[in-house]
mmCIF file of C-alpha atoms (C1' of nucleotides) in Angstrom:
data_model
loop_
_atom_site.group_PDB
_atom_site.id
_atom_site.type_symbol
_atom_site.label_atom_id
_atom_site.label_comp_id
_atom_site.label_asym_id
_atom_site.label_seq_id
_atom_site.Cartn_x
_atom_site.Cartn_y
_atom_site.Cartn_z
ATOM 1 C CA UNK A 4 -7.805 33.834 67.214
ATOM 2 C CA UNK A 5 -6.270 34.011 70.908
ATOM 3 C CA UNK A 6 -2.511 33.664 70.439
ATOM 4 C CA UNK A 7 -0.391 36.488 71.877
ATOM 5 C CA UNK A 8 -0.450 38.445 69.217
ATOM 6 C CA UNK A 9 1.577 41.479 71.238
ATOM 7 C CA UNK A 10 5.309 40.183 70.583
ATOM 8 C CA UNK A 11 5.456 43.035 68.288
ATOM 9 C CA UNK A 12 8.902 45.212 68.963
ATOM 10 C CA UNK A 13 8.571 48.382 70.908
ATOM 11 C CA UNK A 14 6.800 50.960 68.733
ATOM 12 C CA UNK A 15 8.672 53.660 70.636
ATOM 13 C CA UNK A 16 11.998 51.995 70.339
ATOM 14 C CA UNK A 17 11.160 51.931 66.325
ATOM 15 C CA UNK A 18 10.308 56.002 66.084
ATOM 16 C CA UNK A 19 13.679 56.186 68.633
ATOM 17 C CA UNK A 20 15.390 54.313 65.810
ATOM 18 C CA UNK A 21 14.243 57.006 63.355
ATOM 19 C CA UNK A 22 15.458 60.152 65.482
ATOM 20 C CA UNK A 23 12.513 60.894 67.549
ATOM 21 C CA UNK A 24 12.200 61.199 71.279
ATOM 22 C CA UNK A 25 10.439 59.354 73.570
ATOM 23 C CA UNK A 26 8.570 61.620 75.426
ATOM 24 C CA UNK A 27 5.433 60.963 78.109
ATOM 25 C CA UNK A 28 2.775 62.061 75.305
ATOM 26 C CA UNK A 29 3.998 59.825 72.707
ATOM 27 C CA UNK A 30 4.557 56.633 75.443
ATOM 28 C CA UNK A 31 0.799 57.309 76.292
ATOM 29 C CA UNK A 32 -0.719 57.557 72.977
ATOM 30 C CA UNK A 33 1.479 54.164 72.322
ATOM 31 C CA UNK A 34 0.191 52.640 74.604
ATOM 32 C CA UNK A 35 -3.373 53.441 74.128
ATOM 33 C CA UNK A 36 -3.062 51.849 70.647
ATOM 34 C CA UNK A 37 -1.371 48.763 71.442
ATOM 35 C CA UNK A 38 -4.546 48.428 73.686
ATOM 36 C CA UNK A 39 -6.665 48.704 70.340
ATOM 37 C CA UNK A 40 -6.189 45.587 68.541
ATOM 38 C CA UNK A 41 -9.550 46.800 65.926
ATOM 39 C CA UNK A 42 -8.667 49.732 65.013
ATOM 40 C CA UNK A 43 -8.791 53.191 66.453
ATOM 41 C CA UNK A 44 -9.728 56.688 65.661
ATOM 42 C CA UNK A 45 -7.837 59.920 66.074
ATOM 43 C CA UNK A 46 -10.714 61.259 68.505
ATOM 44 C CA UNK A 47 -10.899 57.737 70.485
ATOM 45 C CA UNK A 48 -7.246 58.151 71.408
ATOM 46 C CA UNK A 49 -7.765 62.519 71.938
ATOM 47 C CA UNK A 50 -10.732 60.924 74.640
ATOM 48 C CA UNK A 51 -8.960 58.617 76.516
ATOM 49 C CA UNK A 52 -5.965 60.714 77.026
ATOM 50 C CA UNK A 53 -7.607 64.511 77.378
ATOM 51 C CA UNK A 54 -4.297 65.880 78.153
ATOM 52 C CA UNK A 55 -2.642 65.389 75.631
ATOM 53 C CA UNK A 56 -2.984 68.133 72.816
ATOM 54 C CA UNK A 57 -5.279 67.364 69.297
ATOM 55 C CA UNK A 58 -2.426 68.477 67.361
ATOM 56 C CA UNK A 59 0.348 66.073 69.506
ATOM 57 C CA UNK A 60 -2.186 63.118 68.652
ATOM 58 C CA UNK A 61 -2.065 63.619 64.773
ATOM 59 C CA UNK A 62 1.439 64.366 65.193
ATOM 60 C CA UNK A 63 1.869 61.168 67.184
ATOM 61 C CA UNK A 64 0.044 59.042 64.274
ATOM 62 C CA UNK A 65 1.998 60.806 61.050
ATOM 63 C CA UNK A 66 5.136 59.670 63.131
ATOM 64 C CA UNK A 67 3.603 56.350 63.763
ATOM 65 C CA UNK A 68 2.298 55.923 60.216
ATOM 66 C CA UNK A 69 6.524 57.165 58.163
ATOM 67 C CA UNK A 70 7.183 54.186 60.766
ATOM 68 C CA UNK A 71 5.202 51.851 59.420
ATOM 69 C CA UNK A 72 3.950 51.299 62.987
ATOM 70 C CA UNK A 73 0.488 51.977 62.287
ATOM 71 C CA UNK A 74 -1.706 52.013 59.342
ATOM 72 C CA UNK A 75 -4.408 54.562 57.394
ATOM 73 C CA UNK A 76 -7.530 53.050 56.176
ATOM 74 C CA UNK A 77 -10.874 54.010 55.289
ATOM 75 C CA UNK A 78 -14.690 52.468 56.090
ATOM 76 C CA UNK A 79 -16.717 52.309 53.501
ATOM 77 C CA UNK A 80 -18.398 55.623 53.820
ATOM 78 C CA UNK A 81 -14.912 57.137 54.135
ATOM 79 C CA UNK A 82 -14.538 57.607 57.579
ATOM 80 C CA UNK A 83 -10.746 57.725 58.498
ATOM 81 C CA UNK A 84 -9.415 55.117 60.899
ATOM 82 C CA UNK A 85 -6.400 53.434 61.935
ATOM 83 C CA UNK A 86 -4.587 50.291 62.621
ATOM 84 C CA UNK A 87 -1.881 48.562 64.326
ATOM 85 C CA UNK A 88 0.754 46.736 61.399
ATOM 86 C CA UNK A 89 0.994 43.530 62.855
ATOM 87 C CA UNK A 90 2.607 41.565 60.030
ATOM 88 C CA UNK A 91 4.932 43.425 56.877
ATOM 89 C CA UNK A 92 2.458 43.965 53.870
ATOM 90 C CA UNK A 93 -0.767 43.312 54.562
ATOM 91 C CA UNK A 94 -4.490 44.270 53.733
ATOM 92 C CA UNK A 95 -7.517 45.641 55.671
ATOM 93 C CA UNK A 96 -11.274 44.018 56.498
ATOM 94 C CA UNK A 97 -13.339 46.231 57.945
ATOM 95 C CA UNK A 98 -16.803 45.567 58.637
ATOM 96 C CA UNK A 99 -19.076 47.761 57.520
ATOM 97 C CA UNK A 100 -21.371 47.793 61.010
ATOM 98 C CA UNK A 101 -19.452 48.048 63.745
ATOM 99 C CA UNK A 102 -15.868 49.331 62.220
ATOM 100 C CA UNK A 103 -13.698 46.799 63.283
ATOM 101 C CA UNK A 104 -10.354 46.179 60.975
ATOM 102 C CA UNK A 105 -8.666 42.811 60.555
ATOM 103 C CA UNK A 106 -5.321 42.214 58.454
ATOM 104 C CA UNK A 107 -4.670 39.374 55.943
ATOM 105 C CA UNK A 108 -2.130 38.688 54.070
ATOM 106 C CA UNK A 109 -2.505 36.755 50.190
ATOM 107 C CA UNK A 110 0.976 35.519 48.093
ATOM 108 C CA UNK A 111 -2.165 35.416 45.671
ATOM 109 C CA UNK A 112 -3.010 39.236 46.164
ATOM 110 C CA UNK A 113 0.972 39.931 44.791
ATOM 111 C CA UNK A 114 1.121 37.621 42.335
ATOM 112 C CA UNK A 115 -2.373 39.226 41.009
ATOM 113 C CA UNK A 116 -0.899 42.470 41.006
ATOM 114 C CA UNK A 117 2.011 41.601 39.133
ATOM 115 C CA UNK A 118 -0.047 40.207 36.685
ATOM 116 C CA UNK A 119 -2.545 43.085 36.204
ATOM 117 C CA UNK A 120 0.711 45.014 36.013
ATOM 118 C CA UNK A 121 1.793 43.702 32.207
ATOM 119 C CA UNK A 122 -2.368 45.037 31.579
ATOM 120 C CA UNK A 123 -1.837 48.330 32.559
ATOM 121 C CA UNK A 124 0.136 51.134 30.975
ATOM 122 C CA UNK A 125 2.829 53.037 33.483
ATOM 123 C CA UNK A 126 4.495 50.893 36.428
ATOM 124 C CA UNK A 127 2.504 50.658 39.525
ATOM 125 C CA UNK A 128 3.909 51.680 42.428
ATOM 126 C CA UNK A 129 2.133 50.517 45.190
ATOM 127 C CA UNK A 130 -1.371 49.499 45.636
ATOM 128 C CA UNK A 131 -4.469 49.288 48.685
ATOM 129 C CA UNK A 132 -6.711 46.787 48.644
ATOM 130 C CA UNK A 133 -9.777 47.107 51.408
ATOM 131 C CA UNK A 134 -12.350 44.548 52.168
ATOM 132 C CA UNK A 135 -15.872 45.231 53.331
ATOM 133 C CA UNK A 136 -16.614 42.641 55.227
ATOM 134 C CA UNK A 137 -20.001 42.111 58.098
ATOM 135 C CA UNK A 138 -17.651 40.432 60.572
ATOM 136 C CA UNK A 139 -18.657 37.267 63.075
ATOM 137 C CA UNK A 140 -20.281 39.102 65.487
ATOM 138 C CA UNK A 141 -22.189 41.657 63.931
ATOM 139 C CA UNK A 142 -23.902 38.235 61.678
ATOM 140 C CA UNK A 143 -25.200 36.822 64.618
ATOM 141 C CA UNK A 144 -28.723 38.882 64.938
ATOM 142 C CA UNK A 145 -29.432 41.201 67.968
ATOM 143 C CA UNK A 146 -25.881 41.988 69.109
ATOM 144 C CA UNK A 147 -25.270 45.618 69.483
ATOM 145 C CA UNK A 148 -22.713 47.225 66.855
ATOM 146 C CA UNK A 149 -20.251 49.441 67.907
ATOM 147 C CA UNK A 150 -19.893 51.904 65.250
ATOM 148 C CA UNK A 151 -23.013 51.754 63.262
ATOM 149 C CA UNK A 152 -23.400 53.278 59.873
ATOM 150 C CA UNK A 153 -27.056 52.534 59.747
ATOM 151 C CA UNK A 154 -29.282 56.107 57.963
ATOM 152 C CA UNK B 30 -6.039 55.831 23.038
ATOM 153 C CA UNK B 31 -8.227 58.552 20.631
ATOM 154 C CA UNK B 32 -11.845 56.120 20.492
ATOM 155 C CA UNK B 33 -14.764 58.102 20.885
ATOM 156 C CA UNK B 34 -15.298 56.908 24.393
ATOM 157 C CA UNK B 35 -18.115 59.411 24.687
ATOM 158 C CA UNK B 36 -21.135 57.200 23.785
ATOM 159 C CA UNK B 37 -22.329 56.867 27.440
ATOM 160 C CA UNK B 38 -25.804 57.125 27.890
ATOM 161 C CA UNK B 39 -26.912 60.330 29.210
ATOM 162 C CA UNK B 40 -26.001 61.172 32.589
ATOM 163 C CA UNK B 41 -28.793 63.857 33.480
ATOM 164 C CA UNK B 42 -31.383 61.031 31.906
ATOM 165 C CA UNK B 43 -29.976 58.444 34.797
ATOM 166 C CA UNK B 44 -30.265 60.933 36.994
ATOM 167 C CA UNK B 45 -34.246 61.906 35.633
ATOM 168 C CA UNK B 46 -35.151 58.490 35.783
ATOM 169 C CA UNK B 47 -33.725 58.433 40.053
ATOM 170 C CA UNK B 48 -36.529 61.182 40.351
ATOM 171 C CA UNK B 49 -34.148 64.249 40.132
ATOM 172 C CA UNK B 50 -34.668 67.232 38.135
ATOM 173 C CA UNK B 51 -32.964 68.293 35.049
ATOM 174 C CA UNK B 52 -31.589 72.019 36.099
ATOM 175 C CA UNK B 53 -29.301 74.255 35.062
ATOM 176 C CA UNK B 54 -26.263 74.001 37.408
ATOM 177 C CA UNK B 55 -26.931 70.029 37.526
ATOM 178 C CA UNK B 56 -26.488 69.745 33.645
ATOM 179 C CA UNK B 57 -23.360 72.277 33.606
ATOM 180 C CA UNK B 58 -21.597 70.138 36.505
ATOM 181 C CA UNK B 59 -22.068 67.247 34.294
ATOM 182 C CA UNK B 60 -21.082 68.521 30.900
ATOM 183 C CA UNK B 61 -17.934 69.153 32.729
ATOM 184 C CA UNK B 62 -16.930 66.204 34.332
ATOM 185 C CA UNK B 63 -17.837 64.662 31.092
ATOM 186 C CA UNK B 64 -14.960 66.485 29.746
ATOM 187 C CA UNK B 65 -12.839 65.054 32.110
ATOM 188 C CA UNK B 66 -11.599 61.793 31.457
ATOM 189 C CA UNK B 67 -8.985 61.680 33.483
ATOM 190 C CA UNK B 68 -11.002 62.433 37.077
ATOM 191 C CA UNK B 69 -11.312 65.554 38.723
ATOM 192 C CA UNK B 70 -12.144 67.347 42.227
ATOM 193 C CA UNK B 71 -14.959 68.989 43.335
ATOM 194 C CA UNK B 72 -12.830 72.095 43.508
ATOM 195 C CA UNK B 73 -11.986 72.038 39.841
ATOM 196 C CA UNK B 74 -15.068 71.365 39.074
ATOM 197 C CA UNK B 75 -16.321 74.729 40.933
ATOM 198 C CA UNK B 76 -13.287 77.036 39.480
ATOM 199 C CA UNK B 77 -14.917 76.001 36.356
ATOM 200 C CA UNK B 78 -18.221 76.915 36.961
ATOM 201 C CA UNK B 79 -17.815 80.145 39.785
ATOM 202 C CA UNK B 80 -21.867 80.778 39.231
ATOM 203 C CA UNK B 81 -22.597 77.291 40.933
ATOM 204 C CA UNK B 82 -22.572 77.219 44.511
ATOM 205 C CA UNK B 83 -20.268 74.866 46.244
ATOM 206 C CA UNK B 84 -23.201 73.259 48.340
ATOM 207 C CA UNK B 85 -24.754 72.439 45.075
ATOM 208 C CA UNK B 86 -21.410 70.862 43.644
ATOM 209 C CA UNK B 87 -21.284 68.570 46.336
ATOM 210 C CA UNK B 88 -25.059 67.649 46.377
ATOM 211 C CA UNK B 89 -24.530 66.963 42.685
ATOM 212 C CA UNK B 90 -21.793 64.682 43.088
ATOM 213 C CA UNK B 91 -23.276 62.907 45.916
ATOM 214 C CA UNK B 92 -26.601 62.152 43.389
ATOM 215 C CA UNK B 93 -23.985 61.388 40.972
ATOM 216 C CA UNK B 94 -21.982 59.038 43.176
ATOM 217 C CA UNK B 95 -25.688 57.335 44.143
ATOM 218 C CA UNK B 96 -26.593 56.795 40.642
ATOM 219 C CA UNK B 97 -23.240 54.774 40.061
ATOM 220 C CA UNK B 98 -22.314 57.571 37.091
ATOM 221 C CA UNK B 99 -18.989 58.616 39.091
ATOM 222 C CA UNK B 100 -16.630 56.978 41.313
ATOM 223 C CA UNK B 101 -14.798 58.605 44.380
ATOM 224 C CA UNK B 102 -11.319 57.568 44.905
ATOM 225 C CA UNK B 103 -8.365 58.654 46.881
ATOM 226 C CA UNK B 104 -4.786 59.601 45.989
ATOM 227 C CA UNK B 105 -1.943 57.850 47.855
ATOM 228 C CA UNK B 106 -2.040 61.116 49.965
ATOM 229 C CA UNK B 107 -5.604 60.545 50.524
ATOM 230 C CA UNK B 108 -6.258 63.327 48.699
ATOM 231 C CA UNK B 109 -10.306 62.297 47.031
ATOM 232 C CA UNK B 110 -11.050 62.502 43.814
ATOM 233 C CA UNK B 111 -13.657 61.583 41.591
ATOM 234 C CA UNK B 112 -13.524 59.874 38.358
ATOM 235 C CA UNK B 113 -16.580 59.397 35.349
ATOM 236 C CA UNK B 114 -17.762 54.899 35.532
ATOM 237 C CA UNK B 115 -17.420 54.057 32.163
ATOM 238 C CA UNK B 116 -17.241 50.374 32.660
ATOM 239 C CA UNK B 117 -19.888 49.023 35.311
ATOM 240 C CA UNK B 118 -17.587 47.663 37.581
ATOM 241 C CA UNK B 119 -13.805 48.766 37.624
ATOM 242 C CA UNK B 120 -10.907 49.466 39.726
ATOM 243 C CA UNK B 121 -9.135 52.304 39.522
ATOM 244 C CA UNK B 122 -5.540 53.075 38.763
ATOM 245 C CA UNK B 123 -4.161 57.020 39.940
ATOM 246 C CA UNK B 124 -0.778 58.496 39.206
ATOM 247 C CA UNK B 125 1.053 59.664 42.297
ATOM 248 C CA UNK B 126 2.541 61.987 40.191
ATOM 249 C CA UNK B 127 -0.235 63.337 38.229
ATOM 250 C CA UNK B 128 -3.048 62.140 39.782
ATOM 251 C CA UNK B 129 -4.833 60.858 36.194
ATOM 252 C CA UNK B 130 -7.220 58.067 36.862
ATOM 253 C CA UNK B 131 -7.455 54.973 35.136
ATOM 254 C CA UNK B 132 -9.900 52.546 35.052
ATOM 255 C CA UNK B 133 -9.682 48.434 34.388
ATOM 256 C CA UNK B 134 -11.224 45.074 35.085
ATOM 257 C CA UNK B 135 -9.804 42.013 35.883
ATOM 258 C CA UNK B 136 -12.088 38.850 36.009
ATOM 259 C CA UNK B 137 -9.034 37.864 38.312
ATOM 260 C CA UNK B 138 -9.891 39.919 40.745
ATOM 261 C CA UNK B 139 -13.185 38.812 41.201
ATOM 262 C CA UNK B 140 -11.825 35.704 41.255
ATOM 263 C CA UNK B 141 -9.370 36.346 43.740
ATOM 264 C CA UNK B 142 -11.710 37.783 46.189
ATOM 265 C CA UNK B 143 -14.445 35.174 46.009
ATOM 266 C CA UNK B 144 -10.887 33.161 47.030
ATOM 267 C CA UNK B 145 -10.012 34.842 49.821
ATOM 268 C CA UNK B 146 -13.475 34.850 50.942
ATOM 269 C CA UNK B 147 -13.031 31.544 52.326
ATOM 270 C CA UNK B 148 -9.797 32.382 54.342
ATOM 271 C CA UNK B 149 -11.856 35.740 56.126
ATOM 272 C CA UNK B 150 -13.964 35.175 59.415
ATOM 273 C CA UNK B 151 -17.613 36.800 58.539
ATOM 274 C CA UNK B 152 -19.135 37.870 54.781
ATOM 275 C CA UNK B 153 -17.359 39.936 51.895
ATOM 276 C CA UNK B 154 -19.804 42.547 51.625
ATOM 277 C CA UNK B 155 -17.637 44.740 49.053
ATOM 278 C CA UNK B 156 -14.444 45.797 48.511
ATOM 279 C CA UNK B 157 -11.614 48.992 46.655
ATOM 280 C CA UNK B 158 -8.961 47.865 45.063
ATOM 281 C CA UNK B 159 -6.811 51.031 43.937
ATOM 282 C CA UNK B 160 -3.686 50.688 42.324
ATOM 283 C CA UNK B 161 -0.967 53.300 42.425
ATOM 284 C CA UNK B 162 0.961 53.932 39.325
ATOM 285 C CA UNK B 163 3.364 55.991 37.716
ATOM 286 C CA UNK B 164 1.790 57.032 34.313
ATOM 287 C CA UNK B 165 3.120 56.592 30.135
ATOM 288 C CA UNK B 166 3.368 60.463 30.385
ATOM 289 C CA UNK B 167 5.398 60.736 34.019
ATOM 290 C CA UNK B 168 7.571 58.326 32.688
ATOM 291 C CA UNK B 169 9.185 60.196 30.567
ATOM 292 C CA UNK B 170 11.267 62.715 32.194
ATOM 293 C CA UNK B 171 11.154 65.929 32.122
ATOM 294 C CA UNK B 172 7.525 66.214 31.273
ATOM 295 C CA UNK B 173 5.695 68.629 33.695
ATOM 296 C CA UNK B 174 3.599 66.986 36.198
ATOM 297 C CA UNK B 175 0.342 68.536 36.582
ATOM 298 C CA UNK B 176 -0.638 67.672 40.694
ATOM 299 C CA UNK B 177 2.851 67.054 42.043
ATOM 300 C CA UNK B 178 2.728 65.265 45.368
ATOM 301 C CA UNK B 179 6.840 66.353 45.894
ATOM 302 C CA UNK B 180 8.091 67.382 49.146
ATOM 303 C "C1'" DT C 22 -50.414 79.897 29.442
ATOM 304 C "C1'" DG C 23 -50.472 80.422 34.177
ATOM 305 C "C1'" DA C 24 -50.543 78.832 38.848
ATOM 306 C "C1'" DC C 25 -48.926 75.881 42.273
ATOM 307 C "C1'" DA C 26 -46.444 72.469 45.060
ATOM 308 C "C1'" DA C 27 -42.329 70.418 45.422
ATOM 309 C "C1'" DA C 28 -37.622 70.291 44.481
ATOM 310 C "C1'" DT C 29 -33.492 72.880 44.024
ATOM 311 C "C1'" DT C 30 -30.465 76.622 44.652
ATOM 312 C "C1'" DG C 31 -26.858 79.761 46.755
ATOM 313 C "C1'" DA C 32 -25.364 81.857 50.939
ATOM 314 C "C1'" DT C 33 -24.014 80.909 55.099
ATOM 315 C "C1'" DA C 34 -22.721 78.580 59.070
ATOM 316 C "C1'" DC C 35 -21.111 74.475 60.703
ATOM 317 C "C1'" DT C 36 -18.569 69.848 61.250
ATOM 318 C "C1'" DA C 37 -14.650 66.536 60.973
ATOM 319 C "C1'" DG C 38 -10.100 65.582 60.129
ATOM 320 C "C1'" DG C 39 -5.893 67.458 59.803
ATOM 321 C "C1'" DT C 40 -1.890 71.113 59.474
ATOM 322 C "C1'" DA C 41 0.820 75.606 60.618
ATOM 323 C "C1'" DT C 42 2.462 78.732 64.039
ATOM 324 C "C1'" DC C 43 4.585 79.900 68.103
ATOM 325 C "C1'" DA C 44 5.803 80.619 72.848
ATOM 326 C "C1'" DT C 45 6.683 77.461 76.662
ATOM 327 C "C1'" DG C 46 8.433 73.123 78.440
ATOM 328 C "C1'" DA C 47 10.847 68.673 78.380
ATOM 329 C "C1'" DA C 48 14.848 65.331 76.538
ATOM 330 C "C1'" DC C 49 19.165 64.172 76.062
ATOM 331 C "C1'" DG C 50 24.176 64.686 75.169
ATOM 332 C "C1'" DC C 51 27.902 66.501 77.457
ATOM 333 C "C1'" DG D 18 23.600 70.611 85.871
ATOM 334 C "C1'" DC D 19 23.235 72.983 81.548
ATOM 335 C "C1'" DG D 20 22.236 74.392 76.962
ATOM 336 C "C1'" DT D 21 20.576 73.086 72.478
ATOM 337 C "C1'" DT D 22 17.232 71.027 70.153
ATOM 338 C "C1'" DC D 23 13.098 68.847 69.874
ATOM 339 C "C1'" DA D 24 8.316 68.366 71.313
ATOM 340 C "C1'" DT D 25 4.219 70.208 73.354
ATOM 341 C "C1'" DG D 26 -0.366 72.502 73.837
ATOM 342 C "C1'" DA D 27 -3.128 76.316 72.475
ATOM 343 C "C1'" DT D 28 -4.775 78.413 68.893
ATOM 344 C "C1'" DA D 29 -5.835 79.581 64.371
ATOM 345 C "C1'" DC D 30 -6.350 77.858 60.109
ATOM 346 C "C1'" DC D 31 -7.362 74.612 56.061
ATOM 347 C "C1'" DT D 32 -9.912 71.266 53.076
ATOM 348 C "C1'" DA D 33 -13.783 68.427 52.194
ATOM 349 C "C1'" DG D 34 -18.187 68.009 53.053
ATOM 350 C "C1'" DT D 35 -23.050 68.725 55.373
ATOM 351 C "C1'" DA D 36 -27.152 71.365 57.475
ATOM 352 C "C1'" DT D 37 -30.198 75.226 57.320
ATOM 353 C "C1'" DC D 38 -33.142 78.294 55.168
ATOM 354 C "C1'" DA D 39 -35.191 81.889 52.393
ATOM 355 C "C1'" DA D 40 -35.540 82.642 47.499
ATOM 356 C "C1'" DT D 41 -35.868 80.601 43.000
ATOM 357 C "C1'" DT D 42 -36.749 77.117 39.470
ATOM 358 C "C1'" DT D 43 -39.049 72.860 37.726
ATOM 359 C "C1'" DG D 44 -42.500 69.978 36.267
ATOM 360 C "C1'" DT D 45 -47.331 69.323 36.230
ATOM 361 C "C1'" DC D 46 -51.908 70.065 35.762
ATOM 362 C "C1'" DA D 47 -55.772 72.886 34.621
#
DNA sequence: TGACAAATTGATACTAGGTATCATGAACGC
DNA sequence: GCGTTCATGATACCTAGTATCAATTTGTCA
């Protein structure tokens, strides 16, 4: 749970890659995220950097998300939020108090879907798989949640 | 393919029996969606019904959601949409080309999450499993597509 | 049947998340 | 250094959904 976790390529290097420049906006906003290893929101990142434009920010995270740099999921009561890809194909927990995502990876997820495949008529093409999860901290009573969704 | 699926108990009676009245533009909304096997939007659902006002589409949907009679989903755009429960608990299958909604259970599934349960810091609290397919009908070419997600 | 309280409705305004437009400004290849 | 092309921020707009509120409809009880 404490291994340097951050020996992931240069995310601006990878959009370079793909044709895109690396301008002062988009090296910001980077960086931001790569600070956020629980997921983030649009609005977090339009707070902590107020000069940068709304628009550049979703602009920023489509560019991010073609790359595969970053990835879209939802909490359970829809709520948008996002996530630094650490590893290739991978699935989401997010816990349902305080919003924070993890990633996890199952052989036993793929095989499953290659198996429901022969069960369903059509081919799938891809597939999203989110877990709901109450994560460590928020179990243990009386700590203060982040994110609540609480009525 | 052709079974009468149509034996569902009565939606507007589940919806009696949370405490809600039986009114007009509640039981029209319904006979509607119950038309609609294949999922539908809110905005469909209020081109077909222009007398209804959109507030009360939405507040039906949301009682609707509550009561477990209709699922929301989203396409692989992100796109929601909302699809009839005919089995109690299901996972959903959409056509990126389409957008039709299928429904299926897998005792596997369960089985696979109670699995990875064990390999996931805190508690599974819930979880979406969506699978994104192309459908029998977008299969075969040239056939129109009725909610293209093209360029 | 009629009256009444409570629930529901439609219109409207509003919010969140995101996209389109467009004139100005910055990157980068030469 | 310079010009083209790309990116930016401001702004307006869009979709999906919620809040407000006066007017209407329901269900109930006499």
């Amino acid at each position: 749970m404490n291994a340097p976790v951050t020996s992931r390529p240069d995310i601006m290097a990878a959009l370079e890659d793909r044709g895109h420049r690396s301008t002062a906006p988009r090296r910001a906003i980077i960086r931001i995220l790569e600070g956020k290893q629980e997921g983030f929101t649009a609005e977090e990142i339009g707070k902590e950097l107020p000069d940068v434009g709304r628009a550049t920010i979703f602009r920023t995270i489509k560019l991010l998300l073609e790359a595969d740099a970053i990835c879209k999921l939802n909490l359970i009561n829809g709520a948008p939020r996002y996530s630094l890809s650490r590893v290739e194909h991978h699935h989401h927990t997010v816990c349902v108090r305080c919003g924070n995502v993890g990633e996890f990876r199952a052989a036993t997820v793929e095989r499953l879907m290659r198996a429901i495949g022969s069960d369903i008529p059509g081919k799938i093409v891809g597939h999203r798989i989110e877990l709901y999860v109450t994560c460590r901290q928020c179990m243990t009573p009386d700590q203060p949640s982040r994110n609540s969704e609480g009525p």
